[in-house]
Amino acid sequence: MERVDRLLALVAELRAAAPEPLTAATLAGRLRVSERTVRRDLELLTHGGLPVRLERGRGHSLPPPASPAPLSEVGSLMGSVRDTLAEAVRTRRVVRLAYTDRSGRRSFRDVEAHGLVLAPYAEYLVGWCRMRDGPRLFRLERVGAAYLSGRAAGARELDDLLAALRVPLPRAPSDRGRRGPAGAARARAWTLDRLRHVRARLGEATARAREEGEGAAALRAVLGHLAEWTRWQVAAVRAEATGAAPVPEGRRPDFPPEFEGVLPHEVRERMIQDAMAWRSLGELARDLQEVLEAAGHWCAGADEVLWERSFPEPSRSGRPGPARPLADLLAGWRGPLAHIEWHLDRLTEEPGTAGDVVEEGREWDGEGVWPAERCPLHR
């Protein structure tokens, strides 16, 4: 277990038992580490500000979480909007909102408060709007004031509301036609949905390789390839869309200066594999996940006008491809997300042997990573 995960597990055990104490021996047994490691972790958490108490002879404990003071209807007008909405969600109440939409129009509406959702660039109230008689998301920064009424909200599940709010769009087909839905809001939602799906697949593949061991070496090699190519593709697409210089995300290794030039694919691929060789499976997976997380943050906050325009497909050869919609460049054919899924789909295939045809006119030499050699980006 990695240290961050161990600290999370340690805090979870203490909170689950709070306010009852747990001995270092008990915690060590549950986390499958030594008592010395538990004590060292507890000392680190205490110095970091976690209120861990040591009861001599009984063990370590956390104080029970304090219950928030109930918020009155008048008090809801005096405090912060977020506190009012949080109280409405906690007590399943109806709130009266003074809300300003993106066009600058202000409205007053009653909303059944069911959840607060933190997104990359904003926080939202998820609720049932009685004025529109349907589920709605309300951006907190656009709520000018909120009044906590005495009325109870209807019995609705947050998951059902979120599912109703999410635009149901299919994943991109595998052929080469134009992909992605029309309209800025739908294009963004489709891309973010594809991002979540790919990140989940990546996490599952990594966890499976760690637990079972089988396929870990192949996944490790492919992750090195994917981390660098995804980093470059996302940065290049963002640069095309914004006109700014490319900004590589994640934990990029040091490459020789010639790596940034025009190189044959096999030469570049060997440079990538050499640079990634010292990294563990977990480090490679984290690198790729960080690149995808940063892509998600940018997609969530990118100006809507970008989702309605087309941009040239970036190319490392210096000759850009045809213009395609932003959603298509990120989540469609030959985009970084389709590229990741292409490799994940082929990890279960036979690795191939020397002499197999990689592409027309070229055979595989038996070295390197077989799926990376057949990568569609190399064609």
mmCIF file of C-alpha atoms in Angstrom:
data_model
loop_
_atom_site.group_PDB
_atom_site.id
_atom_site.type_symbol
_atom_site.label_atom_id
_atom_site.label_comp_id
_atom_site.label_asym_id
_atom_site.label_seq_id
_atom_site.Cartn_x
_atom_site.Cartn_y
_atom_site.Cartn_z
ATOM 1 C CA MET A 1 0.000 0.000 0.000
ATOM 2 C CA GLU A 2 1.367 3.402 -0.943
ATOM 3 C CA ARG A 3 1.862 5.968 1.788
ATOM 4 C CA VAL A 4 -0.957 8.299 0.740
ATOM 5 C CA ASP A 5 -3.375 5.363 0.580
ATOM 6 C CA ARG A 6 -2.126 4.157 3.961
ATOM 7 C CA LEU A 7 -2.732 7.575 5.530
ATOM 8 C CA LEU A 8 -6.232 7.650 4.079
ATOM 9 C CA ALA A 9 -6.949 4.177 5.417
ATOM 10 C CA LEU A 10 -5.579 5.146 8.830
ATOM 11 C CA VAL A 11 -7.803 8.216 9.082
ATOM 12 C CA ALA A 12 -10.791 6.178 7.870
ATOM 13 C CA GLU A 13 -10.250 3.613 10.659
ATOM 14 C CA LEU A 14 -9.991 6.328 13.313
ATOM 15 C CA ARG A 15 -13.086 8.135 12.065
ATOM 16 C CA ALA A 16 -15.108 4.935 11.897
ATOM 17 C CA ALA A 17 -14.269 4.187 15.541
ATOM 18 C CA ALA A 18 -14.582 7.793 16.821
ATOM 19 C CA PRO A 19 -14.743 8.690 19.617
ATOM 20 C CA GLU A 20 -13.536 5.271 20.789
ATOM 21 C CA PRO A 21 -9.725 4.813 20.674
ATOM 22 C CA LEU A 22 -7.828 2.192 18.711
ATOM 23 C CA THR A 23 -4.442 0.830 19.731
ATOM 24 C CA ALA A 24 -1.437 0.995 17.427
ATOM 25 C CA ALA A 25 -1.438 -2.811 17.361
ATOM 26 C CA THR A 26 -5.069 -2.903 16.169
ATOM 27 C CA LEU A 27 -4.411 -0.308 13.483
ATOM 28 C CA ALA A 28 -1.255 -2.106 12.371
ATOM 29 C CA GLY A 29 -3.186 -5.370 12.023
ATOM 30 C CA ARG A 30 -5.929 -3.758 9.955
ATOM 31 C CA LEU A 31 -3.499 -1.942 7.671
ATOM 32 C CA ARG A 32 -1.042 -4.873 7.533
ATOM 33 C CA VAL A 33 1.939 -2.769 8.527
ATOM 34 C CA SER A 34 4.156 -2.572 11.600
ATOM 35 C CA GLU A 35 3.216 -0.686 14.779
ATOM 36 C CA ARG A 36 6.248 1.510 14.190
ATOM 37 C CA THR A 37 4.842 2.554 10.798
ATOM 38 C CA VAL A 38 1.459 3.339 12.376
ATOM 39 C CA ARG A 39 3.060 5.511 15.052
ATOM 40 C CA ARG A 40 5.157 7.335 12.472
ATOM 41 C CA ASP A 41 2.069 7.983 10.337
ATOM 42 C CA LEU A 42 0.073 9.183 13.354
ATOM 43 C CA GLU A 43 2.869 11.588 14.251
ATOM 44 C CA LEU A 44 2.863 12.936 10.696
ATOM 45 C CA LEU A 45 -0.925 13.409 10.748
ATOM 46 C CA THR A 46 -0.808 15.116 14.148
ATOM 47 C CA HIS A 47 1.873 17.552 13.004
ATOM 48 C CA GLY A 48 -0.246 18.214 9.912
ATOM 49 C CA GLY A 49 -3.142 19.381 12.088
ATOM 50 C CA LEU A 50 -5.329 16.266 12.484
ATOM 51 C CA PRO A 51 -6.674 16.299 16.084
ATOM 52 C CA VAL A 52 -5.477 12.804 17.023
ATOM 53 C CA ARG A 53 -5.690 12.202 20.775
ATOM 54 C CA LEU A 54 -3.566 9.661 22.661
ATOM 55 C CA GLU A 55 -5.289 8.060 25.635
ATOM 56 C CA ARG A 56 -2.691 6.318 27.744
ATOM 57 C CA GLY A 57 -3.344 2.618 27.867
ATOM 58 C CA ARG A 58 -6.248 2.795 25.397
ATOM 59 C CA GLY A 59 -4.856 4.046 22.116
ATOM 60 C CA HIS A 60 -5.452 6.822 19.601
ATOM 61 C CA SER A 61 -8.754 8.471 18.754
ATOM 62 C CA LEU A 62 -10.377 11.303 16.856
ATOM 63 C CA PRO A 63 -13.082 13.534 18.335
ATOM 64 C CA PRO A 64 -16.552 12.941 16.886
ATOM 65 C CA PRO A 65 -17.491 15.372 14.133
ATOM 66 C CA ALA A 66 -19.382 18.377 15.415
ATOM 67 C CA SER A 67 -22.969 18.654 14.239
ATOM 68 C CA PRO A 68 -23.643 21.951 12.501
ATOM 69 C CA ALA A 69 -25.960 24.317 14.306
ATOM 70 C CA PRO A 70 -29.420 24.374 12.724
ATOM 71 C CA LEU A 71 -29.945 27.346 10.448
ATOM 72 C CA SER A 72 -33.128 29.344 10.902
ATOM 73 C CA GLU A 73 -35.098 30.875 8.059
ATOM 74 C CA VAL A 74 -33.988 34.368 9.043
ATOM 75 C CA GLY A 75 -30.434 33.166 9.584
ATOM 76 C CA SER A 76 -30.358 31.850 6.021
ATOM 77 C CA LEU A 77 -30.618 35.432 4.774
ATOM 78 C CA MET A 78 -27.801 36.579 7.039
ATOM 79 C CA GLY A 79 -25.153 33.953 6.318
ATOM 80 C CA SER A 80 -23.359 32.803 3.192
ATOM 81 C CA VAL A 81 -25.250 31.386 0.246
ATOM 82 C CA ARG A 82 -23.277 28.165 0.384
ATOM 83 C CA ASP A 83 -24.077 27.584 4.071
ATOM 84 C CA THR A 84 -27.762 28.085 3.325
ATOM 85 C CA LEU A 85 -27.682 25.645 0.411
ATOM 86 C CA ALA A 86 -25.697 23.086 2.412
ATOM 87 C CA GLU A 87 -28.290 23.260 5.181
ATOM 88 C CA ALA A 88 -31.072 22.865 2.613
ATOM 89 C CA VAL A 89 -29.396 19.756 1.189
ATOM 90 C CA ARG A 90 -28.715 18.293 4.642
ATOM 91 C CA THR A 91 -32.303 18.776 5.812
ATOM 92 C CA ARG A 92 -33.981 18.140 2.417
ATOM 93 C CA ARG A 93 -35.617 21.574 2.282
ATOM 94 C CA VAL A 94 -36.877 23.900 -0.438
ATOM 95 C CA VAL A 95 -34.864 27.060 -1.021
ATOM 96 C CA ARG A 96 -35.951 30.265 -2.707
ATOM 97 C CA LEU A 97 -33.165 31.453 -5.030
ATOM 98 C CA ALA A 98 -32.382 34.784 -6.627
ATOM 99 C CA TYR A 99 -30.579 33.362 -9.642
ATOM 100 C CA THR A 100 -28.855 35.074 -12.584
ATOM 101 C CA ASP A 101 -28.368 32.947 -15.691
ATOM 102 C CA ARG A 102 -25.571 33.172 -18.264
ATOM 103 C CA SER A 103 -27.494 35.788 -20.227
ATOM 104 C CA GLY A 104 -27.734 38.083 -17.209
ATOM 105 C CA ARG A 105 -31.456 37.467 -16.593
ATOM 106 C CA ARG A 106 -32.444 37.272 -12.935
ATOM 107 C CA SER A 107 -35.254 35.013 -11.774
ATOM 108 C CA PHE A 108 -36.712 33.938 -8.442
ATOM 109 C CA ARG A 109 -37.527 30.293 -8.120
ATOM 110 C CA ASP A 110 -38.216 27.575 -5.570
ATOM 111 C CA VAL A 111 -35.798 24.662 -5.732
ATOM 112 C CA GLU A 112 -35.810 21.346 -3.906
ATOM 113 C CA ALA A 113 -32.189 21.048 -2.772
ATOM 114 C CA HIS A 114 -30.727 17.558 -3.157
ATOM 115 C CA GLY A 115 -26.946 17.890 -3.513
ATOM 116 C CA LEU A 116 -23.887 20.081 -3.922
ATOM 117 C CA VAL A 117 -21.470 19.062 -6.667
ATOM 118 C CA LEU A 118 -17.916 20.372 -6.884
ATOM 119 C CA ALA A 119 -16.743 20.585 -10.499
ATOM 120 C CA PRO A 120 -13.286 21.662 -11.730
ATOM 121 C CA TYR A 121 -14.131 25.349 -12.095
ATOM 122 C CA ALA A 122 -17.319 25.853 -10.100
ATOM 123 C CA GLU A 123 -19.697 24.399 -7.522
ATOM 124 C CA TYR A 124 -23.311 23.574 -8.308
ATOM 125 C CA LEU A 125 -26.567 22.961 -6.485
ATOM 126 C CA VAL A 126 -28.394 19.926 -7.850
ATOM 127 C CA GLY A 127 -32.115 20.234 -7.359
ATOM 128 C CA TRP A 128 -35.630 20.018 -8.678
ATOM 129 C CA CYS A 129 -36.732 23.392 -9.989
ATOM 130 C CA ARG A 130 -40.421 23.893 -9.234
ATOM 131 C CA MET A 131 -40.648 26.748 -11.709
ATOM 132 C CA ARG A 132 -39.386 24.555 -14.573
ATOM 133 C CA ASP A 133 -40.787 21.337 -13.082
ATOM 134 C CA GLY A 134 -37.587 19.418 -13.746
ATOM 135 C CA PRO A 135 -34.036 18.725 -12.548
ATOM 136 C CA ARG A 136 -31.594 21.621 -12.820
ATOM 137 C CA LEU A 137 -28.001 22.585 -11.972
ATOM 138 C CA PHE A 138 -27.479 26.016 -10.401
ATOM 139 C CA ARG A 139 -23.992 27.496 -10.390
ATOM 140 C CA LEU A 140 -23.371 28.790 -6.868
ATOM 141 C CA GLU A 141 -21.591 31.941 -7.958
ATOM 142 C CA ARG A 142 -24.751 32.955 -9.846
ATOM 143 C CA VAL A 143 -26.977 32.580 -6.773
ATOM 144 C CA GLY A 144 -27.319 36.137 -5.439
ATOM 145 C CA ALA A 145 -29.280 35.127 -2.337
ATOM 146 C CA ALA A 146 -30.953 32.041 -0.911
ATOM 147 C CA TYR A 147 -33.794 31.754 1.571
ATOM 148 C CA LEU A 148 -34.329 28.540 3.511
ATOM 149 C CA SER A 149 -38.043 27.827 3.609
ATOM 150 C CA GLY A 150 -39.869 25.601 6.016
ATOM 151 C CA ARG A 151 -41.105 23.316 3.248
ATOM 152 C CA ALA A 152 -39.736 19.809 2.778
ATOM 153 C CA ALA A 153 -38.236 18.775 -0.548
ATOM 154 C CA GLY A 154 -39.761 15.902 -2.472
ATOM 155 C CA ALA A 155 -38.364 12.387 -2.196
ATOM 156 C CA ARG A 156 -35.897 12.274 -5.087
ATOM 157 C CA GLU A 157 -32.556 10.507 -5.387
ATOM 158 C CA LEU A 158 -29.451 12.567 -6.208
ATOM 159 C CA ASP A 159 -28.180 9.856 -8.571
ATOM 160 C CA ASP A 160 -31.460 9.936 -10.508
ATOM 161 C CA LEU A 161 -31.281 13.727 -10.810
ATOM 162 C CA LEU A 162 -27.685 13.609 -12.027
ATOM 163 C CA ALA A 163 -28.568 10.897 -14.529
ATOM 164 C CA ALA A 164 -31.452 13.016 -15.849
ATOM 165 C CA LEU A 165 -29.205 16.064 -16.145
ATOM 166 C CA ARG A 166 -26.499 14.217 -18.029
ATOM 167 C CA VAL A 167 -26.867 14.355 -21.821
ATOM 168 C CA PRO A 168 -27.173 10.707 -22.993
ATOM 169 C CA LEU A 169 -24.730 10.498 -25.885
ATOM 170 C CA PRO A 170 -23.196 7.357 -27.384
ATOM 171 C CA ARG A 171 -19.488 6.704 -27.481
ATOM 172 C CA ALA A 172 -17.729 7.458 -30.735
ATOM 173 C CA PRO A 173 -17.788 4.672 -33.351
ATOM 174 C CA SER A 174 -14.459 3.262 -34.468
ATOM 175 C CA ASP A 175 -14.589 4.349 -38.122
ATOM 176 C CA ARG A 176 -13.005 7.529 -39.443
ATOM 177 C CA GLY A 177 -15.948 9.821 -40.099
ATOM 178 C CA ARG A 178 -16.615 13.081 -38.271
ATOM 179 C CA ARG A 179 -17.536 12.402 -34.661
ATOM 180 C CA GLY A 180 -18.994 14.253 -31.709
ATOM 181 C CA PRO A 181 -22.379 15.822 -31.035
ATOM 182 C CA ALA A 182 -23.471 19.213 -32.293
ATOM 183 C CA GLY A 183 -23.867 22.187 -29.961
ATOM 184 C CA ALA A 184 -21.405 23.545 -27.429
ATOM 185 C CA ALA A 185 -23.092 22.110 -24.323
ATOM 186 C CA ARG A 186 -23.568 18.658 -25.845
ATOM 187 C CA ALA A 187 -20.021 18.604 -27.253
ATOM 188 C CA ARG A 188 -18.541 19.452 -23.864
ATOM 189 C CA ALA A 189 -20.741 16.909 -22.059
ATOM 190 C CA TRP A 190 -19.851 14.184 -24.565
ATOM 191 C CA THR A 191 -16.123 14.863 -24.217
ATOM 192 C CA LEU A 192 -16.250 14.904 -20.413
ATOM 193 C CA ASP A 193 -18.265 11.684 -20.456
ATOM 194 C CA ARG A 194 -15.641 10.025 -22.663
ATOM 195 C CA LEU A 195 -12.904 11.293 -20.339
ATOM 196 C CA ARG A 196 -14.589 9.754 -17.290
ATOM 197 C CA HIS A 197 -15.084 6.475 -19.122
ATOM 198 C CA VAL A 198 -11.456 6.243 -20.264
ATOM 199 C CA ARG A 199 -10.099 7.181 -16.832
ATOM 200 C CA ALA A 200 -12.250 4.467 -15.270
ATOM 201 C CA ARG A 201 -11.028 1.871 -17.790
ATOM 202 C CA LEU A 202 -7.445 2.885 -17.135
ATOM 203 C CA GLY A 203 -7.910 2.565 -13.378
ATOM 204 C CA GLU A 204 -9.496 -0.868 -13.748
ATOM 205 C CA ALA A 205 -6.698 -2.120 -16.011
ATOM 206 C CA THR A 206 -4.036 -0.896 -13.593
ATOM 207 C CA ALA A 207 -5.753 -2.399 -10.547
ATOM 208 C CA ARG A 208 -6.226 -5.724 -12.321
ATOM 209 C CA ALA A 209 -2.559 -5.875 -13.365
ATOM 210 C CA ARG A 210 -1.443 -5.103 -9.817
ATOM 211 C CA GLU A 211 -3.714 -7.695 -8.219
ATOM 212 C CA GLU A 212 -3.247 -10.511 -10.718
ATOM 213 C CA GLY A 213 0.269 -9.771 -11.955
ATOM 214 C CA GLU A 214 -0.602 -11.114 -15.397
ATOM 215 C CA GLY A 215 -0.123 -8.538 -18.119
ATOM 216 C CA ALA A 216 1.601 -6.038 -15.828
ATOM 217 C CA ALA A 217 4.745 -5.838 -17.979
ATOM 218 C CA ALA A 218 2.784 -5.205 -21.175
ATOM 219 C CA LEU A 219 0.586 -2.606 -19.484
ATOM 220 C CA ARG A 220 3.632 -0.876 -18.017
ATOM 221 C CA ALA A 221 5.242 -0.513 -21.431
ATOM 222 C CA VAL A 222 2.029 0.656 -23.065
ATOM 223 C CA LEU A 223 1.402 3.194 -20.282
ATOM 224 C CA GLY A 224 4.750 4.828 -21.015
ATOM 225 C CA HIS A 225 3.760 5.177 -24.654
ATOM 226 C CA LEU A 226 0.285 6.457 -23.763
ATOM 227 C CA ALA A 227 1.439 8.952 -21.134
ATOM 228 C CA GLU A 228 3.769 10.787 -23.518
ATOM 229 C CA TRP A 229 1.544 10.699 -26.588
ATOM 230 C CA THR A 230 -1.543 11.746 -24.619
ATOM 231 C CA ARG A 231 0.434 14.557 -22.999
ATOM 232 C CA TRP A 232 1.528 15.808 -26.418
ATOM 233 C CA GLN A 233 -1.874 15.400 -28.086
ATOM 234 C CA VAL A 234 -3.806 17.211 -25.363
ATOM 235 C CA ALA A 235 -1.283 20.053 -25.216
ATOM 236 C CA ALA A 236 -1.256 20.378 -29.008
ATOM 237 C CA VAL A 237 -5.052 20.464 -29.271
ATOM 238 C CA ARG A 238 -5.276 23.081 -26.520
ATOM 239 C CA ALA A 239 -2.638 25.167 -28.278
ATOM 240 C CA GLU A 240 -4.558 24.985 -31.561
ATOM 241 C CA ALA A 241 -7.792 25.988 -29.825
ATOM 242 C CA THR A 242 -6.417 28.857 -27.722
ATOM 243 C CA GLY A 243 -3.481 30.106 -29.781
ATOM 244 C CA ALA A 244 -1.225 29.766 -26.730
ATOM 245 C CA ALA A 245 2.012 27.802 -26.506
ATOM 246 C CA PRO A 246 1.634 24.058 -25.760
ATOM 247 C CA VAL A 247 1.802 23.237 -22.033
ATOM 248 C CA PRO A 248 2.572 19.551 -21.341
ATOM 249 C CA GLU A 249 0.777 18.260 -18.237
ATOM 250 C CA GLY A 250 1.674 15.431 -15.888
ATOM 251 C CA ARG A 251 5.154 14.200 -14.998
ATOM 252 C CA ARG A 252 7.065 14.427 -18.232
ATOM 253 C CA PRO A 253 10.560 12.843 -18.149
ATOM 254 C CA ASP A 254 13.647 14.527 -19.535
ATOM 255 C CA PHE A 255 14.102 13.810 -23.234
ATOM 256 C CA PRO A 256 17.134 14.627 -25.392
ATOM 257 C CA PRO A 257 16.791 17.887 -27.380
ATOM 258 C CA GLU A 258 16.274 16.052 -30.673
ATOM 259 C CA PHE A 259 13.072 14.503 -29.286
ATOM 260 C CA GLU A 260 11.162 17.713 -30.083
ATOM 261 C CA GLY A 261 12.169 17.581 -33.746
ATOM 262 C CA VAL A 262 10.777 15.542 -36.632
ATOM 263 C CA LEU A 263 11.731 11.905 -36.049
ATOM 264 C CA PRO A 264 10.731 8.522 -37.463
ATOM 265 C CA HIS A 265 8.067 6.974 -35.250
ATOM 266 C CA GLU A 266 10.246 4.026 -34.248
ATOM 267 C CA VAL A 267 13.054 6.350 -33.109
ATOM 268 C CA ARG A 268 10.691 8.491 -31.067
ATOM 269 C CA GLU A 269 9.077 5.412 -29.565
ATOM 270 C CA ARG A 270 12.421 4.027 -28.408
ATOM 271 C CA MET A 271 13.216 7.384 -26.780
ATOM 272 C CA ILE A 272 9.903 7.261 -24.942
ATOM 273 C CA GLN A 273 10.430 3.708 -23.740
ATOM 274 C CA ASP A 274 14.010 4.475 -22.627
ATOM 275 C CA ALA A 275 12.866 7.547 -20.672
ATOM 276 C CA MET A 276 9.981 5.677 -19.046
ATOM 277 C CA ALA A 277 11.905 2.482 -18.275
ATOM 278 C CA TRP A 278 12.823 3.428 -14.701
ATOM 279 C CA ARG A 279 9.236 4.206 -13.700
ATOM 280 C CA SER A 280 6.966 1.776 -11.901
ATOM 281 C CA LEU A 281 3.539 0.736 -13.117
ATOM 282 C CA GLY A 282 1.937 2.995 -10.507
ATOM 283 C CA GLU A 283 4.039 6.005 -11.504
ATOM 284 C CA LEU A 284 3.202 5.580 -15.173
ATOM 285 C CA ALA A 285 -0.506 5.208 -14.425
ATOM 286 C CA ARG A 286 -0.472 8.324 -12.216
ATOM 287 C CA ASP A 287 1.296 10.297 -14.933
ATOM 288 C CA LEU A 288 -1.361 9.417 -17.484
ATOM 289 C CA GLN A 289 -4.212 10.008 -15.032
ATOM 290 C CA GLU A 290 -2.819 13.462 -14.212
ATOM 291 C CA VAL A 291 -2.724 14.331 -17.909
ATOM 292 C CA LEU A 292 -6.355 13.234 -18.285
ATOM 293 C CA GLU A 293 -7.414 15.050 -15.128
ATOM 294 C CA ALA A 294 -5.860 18.276 -16.398
ATOM 295 C CA ALA A 295 -7.625 17.750 -19.730
ATOM 296 C CA GLY A 296 -10.922 17.383 -17.888
ATOM 297 C CA HIS A 297 -10.352 20.609 -15.954
ATOM 298 C CA TRP A 298 -9.631 22.491 -19.158
ATOM 299 C CA CYS A 299 -12.609 21.007 -21.006
ATOM 300 C CA ALA A 300 -14.963 21.917 -18.161
ATOM 301 C CA GLY A 301 -13.822 25.532 -18.165
ATOM 302 C CA ALA A 302 -13.103 26.146 -21.853
ATOM 303 C CA ASP A 303 -15.081 28.922 -23.519
ATOM 304 C CA GLU A 304 -18.249 27.642 -25.197
ATOM 305 C CA VAL A 305 -17.292 29.247 -28.507
ATOM 306 C CA LEU A 306 -14.373 26.802 -28.788
ATOM 307 C CA TRP A 307 -16.784 23.861 -28.753
ATOM 308 C CA GLU A 308 -18.583 25.294 -31.768
ATOM 309 C CA ARG A 309 -15.461 25.708 -33.914
ATOM 310 C CA SER A 310 -13.134 23.377 -35.816
ATOM 311 C CA PHE A 311 -9.340 23.285 -35.590
ATOM 312 C CA PRO A 312 -6.575 21.563 -37.592
ATOM 313 C CA GLU A 313 -5.556 18.164 -36.285
ATOM 314 C CA PRO A 314 -2.052 18.578 -34.768
ATOM 315 C CA SER A 315 0.762 16.580 -36.279
ATOM 316 C CA ARG A 316 4.313 15.980 -35.086
ATOM 317 C CA SER A 317 5.460 15.931 -38.687
ATOM 318 C CA GLY A 318 4.683 19.631 -38.965
ATOM 319 C CA ARG A 319 1.846 19.118 -41.472
ATOM 320 C CA PRO A 320 -1.486 19.599 -39.654
ATOM 321 C CA GLY A 321 -4.400 17.414 -40.595
ATOM 322 C CA PRO A 322 -7.894 18.479 -41.650
ATOM 323 C CA ALA A 323 -9.932 20.729 -39.371
ATOM 324 C CA ARG A 324 -12.312 18.938 -37.015
ATOM 325 C CA PRO A 325 -14.537 20.025 -34.085
ATOM 326 C CA LEU A 326 -12.783 20.340 -30.719
ATOM 327 C CA ALA A 327 -14.780 17.445 -29.245
ATOM 328 C CA ASP A 328 -13.750 15.275 -32.189
ATOM 329 C CA LEU A 329 -10.060 16.174 -31.796
ATOM 330 C CA LEU A 330 -10.133 15.174 -28.122
ATOM 331 C CA ALA A 331 -12.608 12.293 -27.991
ATOM 332 C CA GLY A 332 -13.110 11.173 -31.589
ATOM 333 C CA TRP A 333 -11.116 8.976 -33.941
ATOM 334 C CA ARG A 334 -7.304 9.462 -33.652
ATOM 335 C CA GLY A 335 -7.843 11.632 -30.590
ATOM 336 C CA PRO A 336 -6.076 10.920 -27.282
ATOM 337 C CA LEU A 337 -9.042 9.116 -25.702
ATOM 338 C CA ALA A 338 -9.616 6.793 -28.666
ATOM 339 C CA HIS A 339 -5.860 6.189 -28.731
ATOM 340 C CA ILE A 340 -5.862 5.049 -25.090
ATOM 341 C CA GLU A 341 -8.825 2.747 -25.640
ATOM 342 C CA TRP A 342 -7.233 1.273 -28.762
ATOM 343 C CA HIS A 343 -4.269 0.114 -26.674
ATOM 344 C CA LEU A 344 -6.356 -1.079 -23.721
ATOM 345 C CA ASP A 345 -8.469 -3.162 -26.116
ATOM 346 C CA ARG A 346 -5.345 -4.858 -27.491
ATOM 347 C CA LEU A 347 -3.571 -5.712 -24.256
ATOM 348 C CA THR A 348 -5.294 -9.102 -24.274
ATOM 349 C CA GLU A 349 -4.047 -9.954 -27.766
ATOM 350 C CA GLU A 350 -1.049 -12.128 -28.481
ATOM 351 C CA PRO A 351 2.149 -10.059 -28.509
ATOM 352 C CA GLY A 352 3.184 -11.088 -32.009
ATOM 353 C CA THR A 353 6.517 -12.392 -33.236
ATOM 354 C CA ALA A 354 9.392 -11.013 -35.245
ATOM 355 C CA GLY A 355 8.477 -10.790 -38.911
ATOM 356 C CA ASP A 356 4.819 -9.925 -38.346
ATOM 357 C CA VAL A 357 3.687 -7.029 -40.517
ATOM 358 C CA VAL A 358 3.373 -3.809 -38.524
ATOM 359 C CA GLU A 359 2.299 -1.708 -41.482
ATOM 360 C CA GLU A 360 2.558 -1.995 -45.231
ATOM 361 C CA GLY A 361 6.182 -2.385 -46.255
ATOM 362 C CA ARG A 362 7.526 -2.799 -42.711
ATOM 363 C CA GLU A 363 7.877 -5.847 -40.488
ATOM 364 C CA TRP A 364 8.247 -5.985 -36.730
ATOM 365 C CA ASP A 365 11.793 -6.727 -35.553
ATOM 366 C CA GLY A 366 10.677 -8.512 -32.385
ATOM 367 C CA GLU A 367 11.815 -5.710 -30.087
ATOM 368 C CA GLY A 368 9.942 -2.960 -28.322
ATOM 369 C CA VAL A 369 6.244 -3.059 -27.525
ATOM 370 C CA TRP A 370 4.099 -4.891 -30.047
ATOM 371 C CA PRO A 371 0.853 -2.900 -29.533
ATOM 372 C CA ALA A 372 2.838 0.357 -29.648
ATOM 373 C CA GLU A 373 4.420 -0.755 -32.910
ATOM 374 C CA ARG A 374 0.957 -1.166 -34.426
ATOM 375 C CA CYS A 375 -0.328 2.101 -32.930
ATOM 376 C CA PRO A 376 -2.688 3.975 -35.301
ATOM 377 C CA LEU A 377 -0.766 7.198 -34.580
ATOM 378 C CA HIS A 378 2.257 5.642 -36.294
ATOM 379 C CA ARG A 379 0.399 5.295 -39.585
#
